[in-house]
């Protein structure tokens, strides 16, 4: 009795679990990936879809077979049967099927990963520095002179809007640097984002851009991406950085090249 | 070798109350002490998760009585963001270290490993007592962190540096509480090292006559493999914690680089590396997952064979798979760090062995399934939890397939997908193993049966409840819901709050259901039906002891001699369809 | 309540000089040069605050008025009038629209400070003293006011760790004779008994200046302070 009940409940759970994945909604909320606005995200989405199909089918198959075998094993009263072929075939099947699947997926995923991490940023990509600190992001553009001022951590004075620790008094390239709380970028132009952590570890995550990368204190990393769609998107921190972690965000504002040029000019004045 | 040492009497029966129940050398008492400590830790950890879940759906609601727990952390009962993170850190630390390491491994292992191999006690009973009491000290230090003025630590159970290393400049929760956290884990490592050495020595030296390694039950194998993993893993976490403490109070800079400005304070440190901590931590942290799950795999396989009344298709394959997983577990730690800023090429190198872990995991699952086919499955609470385990192991396992791939991890890293994954495969699955072990071995440990009616009620509600909690985590992850947020205020997170409500209600319900288990545990301990000598008609040596619970020397001065492989089920014998390991009888043909 | 006549006499004798015959020191604080332009604050990450400000507020490090007037300068008696009487009334420090109101709070040592969160978001009050005890407390919306005290005189920088642009100052003094300059730049320290006083003017960015003044009776002495603006 208990076995049959288990089988029924398990079938219901397995099928019910799959419904939100297929219908993309659960409790009235949209639980699917947002629209991809990057040039590299397509490969990541494809990889995710492939994996979803393979893992989803494995999940359903395993749960349903478990339910079926439990269902049929009750009330046999001593009549035992053995699985045809025994363990040998199962082991061979697992090694071949799962091994092949793992290698295939792993190899395929290398392409998507490589687009983000192995290809260098192009030479004409727009350089922007992103700084993460407790608990806000700030972004810095080189300004008309095309040069970034040097960072002096001891000069940071957040209450006075010197978030980066610039020293305009002594450092001329720093004088025209543009600091913004919003990451404003032109659409369809590659951006070269140089990541700098001010205090502890943080992370840069934009769902729509299919980008996530840690800020590591003492290790300035860089990212490059191209956004294809004008609009406002949220940048959130995904590395636990302290009490205000939940509140650490900024907006990514993708503009047309014209609007971006205007914005940049307005900031310089 | 094994025969000679098995005859050594380590200690006489204890006489005083203190030597019998508190500072006992008896592995059975120590096993129960570990179990009790894990029970206290799991109840605490669960209550913390309740508070967190309530806060997540009602961040500004004053939780009645919470201000009594911490006036600063919850002024007027409204939880501050840092207190949420503190509760999260304490929840994770309690659950991973004091529940998932203690219950399936230290508690059941201590109690049953010596009995299953026919020994009178562990190889080093005093070491054994020391490892429990050292664990207890570690627990007290951790709990003390609740009550320091700065508040409990908030850097998560992974304690990433430099947040965990720079001290109180990083905000509330990064003062004394974090130092106590480091100290607690440091002490815990010592205890676990002592414990795993003891398990290894016991397994290798104290097996009784005829108990070859091949004749050891799966679960003893699981404890043995786990202790080998634990020995290497905790040996790395121990110095890592020491370095962390030194960075915090000794002015060193192992994990803190130059030029950090925290809260407008320039930090005096220079030259350390935050990634060093991550490497050291995860070199321990990934094997730790298997420290939690392998004993559960062993327990479940052991009980399942008994319930199926026939041998596994190949129980040795399961043992080889456990060894394979243990070996691979040391080659995959970097998959926690795909986006950490380490060389992106190494992500692919770490990804490959991670994907390969799927192979032994799939083999085990297929063997369980294939063995269930055509079996004469006896359904009881213990076997139901075993079936529940398989289901959870599969559910938690397939999501690992996503996270093992660096390209997908770019999107899913640090989302609730990860939370769902590890809670299912390492949390719920391991706890189901502990539940199965409890219902199965309770008659041996106490001499009484647990209530089957309450047990089944507990199983059905827990099984459905845990799926309701942890499945939706995956959906949230797909929508990009970030983890470790104390409130969901972002534009894209607000629409997901209904899902969080569903999870919170499920968690409150499932947590409350555990009261049925605790009631059953206490009630049956005193009022349960008297257990027969071998209630499950099992074959391994724990059911050959002269009494339940076994006498202090386990076999009443005799030494069992083992004649068979551990799982002689589905055979014809004078006892029925099974043959005990120490029965000199030869099995007839399969009925 | 019955109060004896000698008692009243003593009270009158002590209070009258201060109330009736006290001198006053008053004046104006100005600056010379060109102060750095204050920067607008982008509160984008906290929409509930951003929408409270129709035009973005700016930083308040240097606040100036017409005619080169310098605001937010604390002018107080730093020597000559140590009074140990701690005012019983609490001083309120409000967080509203992710801004500290007022920007500079003057407290007597030991005087109660009430911190109020009038926003719909959590704030985190983090005074960073060097002499007093440092503390760092969060205040979720809906939680009670925080009550704190400082025992030593000190100028303390205050920040909110959650909203890094928020900055304020606690000026903890050993005297109740103080004045903060507003948009007229004027200050006035009344009710001073005769004596020699040191007057200090403190500005969070430009530092301190002192002048000695002697009050002989019921008179008004006028002194001015002038700070040199920093270009950066």
PDB file of N, CA and C in Angstrom, chain C residues 14-72:
ATOM      1  N   UNK C  14      22.632  83.638  41.443  1.00  0.00           N
ATOM      2  CA  UNK C  14      23.447  82.904  40.473  1.00  0.00           C
ATOM      3  C   UNK C  14      22.930  83.094  39.062  1.00  0.00           C
ATOM      4  N   UNK C  15      21.621  83.075  38.879  1.00  0.00           N
ATOM      5  CA  UNK C  15      21.064  83.084  37.537  1.00  0.00           C
ATOM      6  C   UNK C  15      21.075  84.470  36.897  1.00  0.00           C
ATOM      7  N   UNK C  16      20.829  85.503  37.723  1.00  0.00           N
ATOM      8  CA  UNK C  16      20.646  86.822  37.155  1.00  0.00           C
ATOM      9  C   UNK C  16      21.787  87.324  36.281  1.00  0.00           C
ATOM     10  N   UNK C  17      23.029  87.182  36.725  1.00  0.00           N
ATOM     11  CA  UNK C  17      24.079  87.734  35.867  1.00  0.00           C
ATOM     12  C   UNK C  17      24.037  87.118  34.476  1.00  0.00           C
ATOM     13  N   UNK C  18      23.785  85.844  34.453  1.00  0.00           N
ATOM     14  CA  UNK C  18      23.759  85.177  33.152  1.00  0.00           C
ATOM     15  C   UNK C  18      22.559  85.614  32.333  1.00  0.00           C
ATOM     16  N   UNK C  19      21.422  85.696  32.944  1.00  0.00           N
ATOM     17  CA  UNK C  19      20.204  85.981  32.198  1.00  0.00           C
ATOM     18  C   UNK C  19      20.051  87.453  31.856  1.00  0.00           C
ATOM     19  N   UNK C  20      20.370  88.288  32.807  1.00  0.00           N
ATOM     20  CA  UNK C  20      20.043  89.696  32.662  1.00  0.00           C
ATOM     21  C   UNK C  20      21.219  90.535  32.194  1.00  0.00           C
ATOM     22  N   UNK C  21      22.382  90.210  32.772  1.00  0.00           N
ATOM     23  CA  UNK C  21      23.493  91.123  32.524  1.00  0.00           C
ATOM     24  C   UNK C  21      24.572  90.516  31.637  1.00  0.00           C
ATOM     25  N   UNK C  22      24.285  89.337  31.019  1.00  0.00           N
ATOM     26  CA  UNK C  22      25.331  88.659  30.267  1.00  0.00           C
ATOM     27  C   UNK C  22      25.727  89.406  29.019  1.00  0.00           C
ATOM     28  N   UNK C  23      26.971  89.170  28.609  1.00  0.00           N
ATOM     29  CA  UNK C  23      27.437  89.729  27.361  1.00  0.00           C
ATOM     30  C   UNK C  23      27.126  88.798  26.208  1.00  0.00           C
ATOM     31  N   UNK C  24      27.321  89.276  24.982  1.00  0.00           N
ATOM     32  CA  UNK C  24      27.039  88.490  23.788  1.00  0.00           C
ATOM     33  C   UNK C  24      28.215  88.617  22.822  1.00  0.00           C
ATOM     34  N   UNK C  25      28.578  87.484  22.231  1.00  0.00           N
ATOM     35  CA  UNK C  25      29.583  87.537  21.166  1.00  0.00           C
ATOM     36  C   UNK C  25      28.868  87.144  19.879  1.00  0.00           C
ATOM     37  N   UNK C  26      28.948  88.001  18.868  1.00  0.00           N
ATOM     38  CA  UNK C  26      28.269  87.649  17.633  1.00  0.00           C
ATOM     39  C   UNK C  26      29.133  88.055  16.449  1.00  0.00           C
ATOM     40  N   UNK C  27      28.745  87.562  15.289  1.00  0.00           N
ATOM     41  CA  UNK C  27      29.519  87.875  14.093  1.00  0.00           C
ATOM     42  C   UNK C  27      29.090  87.039  12.923  1.00  0.00           C
ATOM     43  N   UNK C  28      29.989  86.912  11.973  1.00  0.00           N
ATOM     44  CA  UNK C  28      29.655  86.319  10.697  1.00  0.00           C
ATOM     45  C   UNK C  28      30.834  85.458  10.227  1.00  0.00           C
ATOM     46  N   UNK C  29      30.525  84.364   9.521  1.00  0.00           N
ATOM     47  CA  UNK C  29      31.590  83.523   8.968  1.00  0.00           C
ATOM     48  C   UNK C  29      31.535  83.619   7.446  1.00  0.00           C
ATOM     49  N   UNK C  30      32.650  83.930   6.871  1.00  0.00           N
ATOM     50  CA  UNK C  30      32.718  84.041   5.410  1.00  0.00           C
ATOM     51  C   UNK C  30      33.916  83.256   4.883  1.00  0.00           C
ATOM     52  N   UNK C  31      34.037  83.233   3.579  1.00  0.00           N
ATOM     53  CA  UNK C  31      35.203  82.564   2.976  1.00  0.00           C
ATOM     54  C   UNK C  31      35.797  83.483   1.936  1.00  0.00           C
ATOM     55  N   UNK C  32      37.053  83.196   1.592  1.00  0.00           N
ATOM     56  CA  UNK C  32      37.683  83.895   0.478  1.00  0.00           C
ATOM     57  C   UNK C  32      38.106  82.862  -0.558  1.00  0.00           C
ATOM     58  N   UNK C  33      38.188  83.265  -1.782  1.00  0.00           N
ATOM     59  CA  UNK C  33      38.575  82.335  -2.841  1.00  0.00           C
ATOM     60  C   UNK C  33      37.354  81.678  -3.461  1.00  0.00           C
ATOM     61  N   UNK C  34      37.598  80.628  -4.273  1.00  0.00           N
ATOM     62  CA  UNK C  34      36.503  79.934  -4.946  1.00  0.00           C
ATOM     63  C   UNK C  34      36.368  78.532  -4.383  1.00  0.00           C
ATOM     64  N   UNK C  35      35.282  78.239  -3.726  1.00  0.00           N
ATOM     65  CA  UNK C  35      35.136  76.878  -3.214  1.00  0.00           C
ATOM     66  C   UNK C  35      34.840  75.911  -4.358  1.00  0.00           C
ATOM     67  N   UNK C  36      35.174  74.648  -4.147  1.00  0.00           N
ATOM     68  CA  UNK C  36      34.923  73.628  -5.153  1.00  0.00           C
ATOM     69  C   UNK C  36      33.417  73.464  -5.299  1.00  0.00           C
ATOM     70  N   UNK C  37      33.002  73.216  -6.564  1.00  0.00           N
ATOM     71  CA  UNK C  37      31.571  73.060  -6.823  1.00  0.00           C
ATOM     72  C   UNK C  37      31.079  71.757  -6.189  1.00  0.00           C
ATOM     73  N   UNK C  38      29.962  71.827  -5.490  1.00  0.00           N
ATOM     74  CA  UNK C  38      29.424  70.608  -4.885  1.00  0.00           C
ATOM     75  C   UNK C  38      28.824  69.709  -5.958  1.00  0.00           C
ATOM     76  N   UNK C  39      28.975  68.420  -5.752  1.00  0.00           N
ATOM     77  CA  UNK C  39      28.568  67.489  -6.825  1.00  0.00           C
ATOM     78  C   UNK C  39      27.154  66.965  -6.588  1.00  0.00           C
ATOM     79  N   UNK C  40      26.394  66.812  -7.674  1.00  0.00           N
ATOM     80  CA  UNK C  40      25.051  66.238  -7.504  1.00  0.00           C
ATOM     81  C   UNK C  40      25.147  64.770  -7.093  1.00  0.00           C
ATOM     82  N   UNK C  41      24.179  64.335  -6.291  1.00  0.00           N
ATOM     83  CA  UNK C  41      24.196  62.955  -5.809  1.00  0.00           C
ATOM     84  C   UNK C  41      23.186  62.138  -6.585  1.00  0.00           C
ATOM     85  N   UNK C  42      23.660  61.025  -7.154  1.00  0.00           N
ATOM     86  CA  UNK C  42      22.781  60.107  -7.866  1.00  0.00           C
ATOM     87  C   UNK C  42      22.321  59.026  -6.897  1.00  0.00           C
ATOM     88  N   UNK C  43      21.020  59.069  -6.549  1.00  0.00           N
ATOM     89  CA  UNK C  43      20.494  58.076  -5.615  1.00  0.00           C
ATOM     90  C   UNK C  43      19.783  56.946  -6.341  1.00  0.00           C
ATOM     91  N   UNK C  44      20.177  56.720  -7.583  1.00  0.00           N
ATOM     92  CA  UNK C  44      19.481  55.738  -8.415  1.00  0.00           C
ATOM     93  C   UNK C  44      19.299  54.383  -7.757  1.00  0.00           C
ATOM     94  N   UNK C  45      20.248  53.991  -6.930  1.00  0.00           N
ATOM     95  CA  UNK C  45      20.129  52.655  -6.361  1.00  0.00           C
ATOM     96  C   UNK C  45      19.069  52.601  -5.273  1.00  0.00           C
ATOM     97  N   UNK C  46      18.570  53.750  -4.820  1.00  0.00           N
ATOM     98  CA  UNK C  46      17.535  53.756  -3.783  1.00  0.00           C
ATOM     99  C   UNK C  46      16.342  54.574  -4.267  1.00  0.00           C
ATOM    100  N   UNK C  47      15.502  53.976  -5.128  1.00  0.00           N
ATOM    101  CA  UNK C  47      14.417  54.754  -5.754  1.00  0.00           C
ATOM    102  C   UNK C  47      13.503  55.427  -4.727  1.00  0.00           C
ATOM    103  N   UNK C  48      13.276  54.799  -3.572  1.00  0.00           N
ATOM    104  CA  UNK C  48      12.358  55.406  -2.603  1.00  0.00           C
ATOM    105  C   UNK C  48      12.908  56.738  -2.096  1.00  0.00           C
ATOM    106  N   UNK C  49      14.213  56.921  -2.129  1.00  0.00           N
ATOM    107  CA  UNK C  49      14.809  58.203  -1.735  1.00  0.00           C
ATOM    108  C   UNK C  49      14.892  59.150  -2.927  1.00  0.00           C
ATOM    109  N   UNK C  50      15.283  58.595  -4.068  1.00  0.00           N
ATOM    110  CA  UNK C  50      15.496  59.448  -5.237  1.00  0.00           C
ATOM    111  C   UNK C  50      14.227  60.224  -5.569  1.00  0.00           C
ATOM    112  N   UNK C  51      13.069  59.566  -5.408  1.00  0.00           N
ATOM    113  CA  UNK C  51      11.839  60.240  -5.824  1.00  0.00           C
ATOM    114  C   UNK C  51      11.426  61.341  -4.842  1.00  0.00           C
ATOM    115  N   UNK C  52      12.088  61.440  -3.698  1.00  0.00           N
ATOM    116  CA  UNK C  52      11.779  62.515  -2.758  1.00  0.00           C
ATOM    117  C   UNK C  52      12.452  63.831  -3.146  1.00  0.00           C
ATOM    118  N   UNK C  53      13.375  63.759  -4.091  1.00  0.00           N
ATOM    119  CA  UNK C  53      14.088  64.972  -4.475  1.00  0.00           C
ATOM    120  C   UNK C  53      13.778  65.281  -5.933  1.00  0.00           C
ATOM    121  N   UNK C  54      13.013  66.359  -6.155  1.00  0.00           N
ATOM    122  CA  UNK C  54      12.640  66.714  -7.525  1.00  0.00           C
ATOM    123  C   UNK C  54      13.890  67.002  -8.353  1.00  0.00           C
ATOM    124  N   UNK C  55      14.805  67.779  -7.794  1.00  0.00           N
ATOM    125  CA  UNK C  55      16.102  67.952  -8.434  1.00  0.00           C
ATOM    126  C   UNK C  55      17.119  67.291  -7.520  1.00  0.00           C
ATOM    127  N   UNK C  56      18.118  66.655  -8.102  1.00  0.00           N
ATOM    128  CA  UNK C  56      19.080  65.935  -7.261  1.00  0.00           C
ATOM    129  C   UNK C  56      19.749  66.867  -6.247  1.00  0.00           C
ATOM    130  N   UNK C  57      19.878  66.393  -5.020  1.00  0.00           N
ATOM    131  CA  UNK C  57      20.603  67.181  -4.030  1.00  0.00           C
ATOM    132  C   UNK C  57      22.102  67.053  -4.298  1.00  0.00           C
ATOM    133  N   UNK C  58      22.851  67.948  -3.704  1.00  0.00           N
ATOM    134  CA  UNK C  58      24.297  67.889  -3.913  1.00  0.00           C
ATOM    135  C   UNK C  58      24.980  67.528  -2.600  1.00  0.00           C
ATOM    136  N   UNK C  59      26.270  67.303  -2.700  1.00  0.00           N
ATOM    137  CA  UNK C  59      27.043  67.053  -1.495  1.00  0.00           C
ATOM    138  C   UNK C  59      27.009  68.304  -0.616  1.00  0.00           C
ATOM    139  N   UNK C  60      27.240  68.139   0.682  1.00  0.00           N
ATOM    140  CA  UNK C  60      27.111  69.266   1.614  1.00  0.00           C
ATOM    141  C   UNK C  60      28.416  69.546   2.353  1.00  0.00           C
ATOM    142  N   UNK C  61      29.516  69.158   1.730  1.00  0.00           N
ATOM    143  CA  UNK C  61      30.800  69.382   2.393  1.00  0.00           C
ATOM    144  C   UNK C  61      31.057  70.874   2.591  1.00  0.00           C
ATOM    145  N   UNK C  62      30.799  71.649   1.531  1.00  0.00           N
ATOM    146  CA  UNK C  62      30.948  73.101   1.642  1.00  0.00           C
ATOM    147  C   UNK C  62      29.632  73.725   1.189  1.00  0.00           C
ATOM    148  N   UNK C  63      28.895  74.339   2.130  1.00  0.00           N
ATOM    149  CA  UNK C  63      27.628  74.972   1.789  1.00  0.00           C
ATOM    150  C   UNK C  63      27.813  76.478   1.967  1.00  0.00           C
ATOM    151  N   UNK C  64      27.526  77.206   0.901  1.00  0.00           N
ATOM    152  CA  UNK C  64      27.762  78.655   0.958  1.00  0.00           C
ATOM    153  C   UNK C  64      26.472  79.408   0.722  1.00  0.00           C
ATOM    154  N   UNK C  65      26.441  80.685   1.185  1.00  0.00           N
ATOM    155  CA  UNK C  65      25.296  81.553   0.943  1.00  0.00           C
ATOM    156  C   UNK C  65      25.748  82.786   0.171  1.00  0.00           C
ATOM    157  N   UNK C  66      24.789  83.701  -0.040  1.00  0.00           N
ATOM    158  CA  UNK C  66      25.114  84.919  -0.758  1.00  0.00           C
ATOM    159  C   UNK C  66      26.172  85.709   0.014  1.00  0.00           C
ATOM    160  N   UNK C  67      26.937  86.513  -0.682  1.00  0.00           N
ATOM    161  CA  UNK C  67      27.972  87.370  -0.088  1.00  0.00           C
ATOM    162  C   UNK C  67      29.064  86.561   0.618  1.00  0.00           C
ATOM    163  N   UNK C  68      29.462  85.472  -0.045  1.00  0.00           N
ATOM    164  CA  UNK C  68      30.581  84.674   0.479  1.00  0.00           C
ATOM    165  C   UNK C  68      30.371  84.167   1.902  1.00  0.00           C
ATOM    166  N   UNK C  69      29.123  83.883   2.216  1.00  0.00           N
ATOM    167  CA  UNK C  69      28.823  83.396   3.556  1.00  0.00           C
ATOM    168  C   UNK C  69      29.080  81.882   3.605  1.00  0.00           C
ATOM    169  N   UNK C  70      29.648  81.420   4.693  1.00  0.00           N
ATOM    170  CA  UNK C  70      29.928  79.989   4.854  1.00  0.00           C
ATOM    171  C   UNK C  70      28.955  79.403   5.875  1.00  0.00           C
ATOM    172  N   UNK C  71      28.243  78.386   5.430  1.00  0.00           N
ATOM    173  CA  UNK C  71      27.259  77.759   6.325  1.00  0.00           C
ATOM    174  C   UNK C  71      27.842  76.528   7.009  1.00  0.00           C
ATOM    175  N   UNK C  72      27.057  75.987   7.946  1.00  0.00           N
ATOM    176  CA  UNK C  72      27.435  74.766   8.672  1.00  0.00           C
ATOM    177  C   UNK C  72      28.757  74.908   9.417  1.00  0.00           C
TER     178      UNK C  72
END
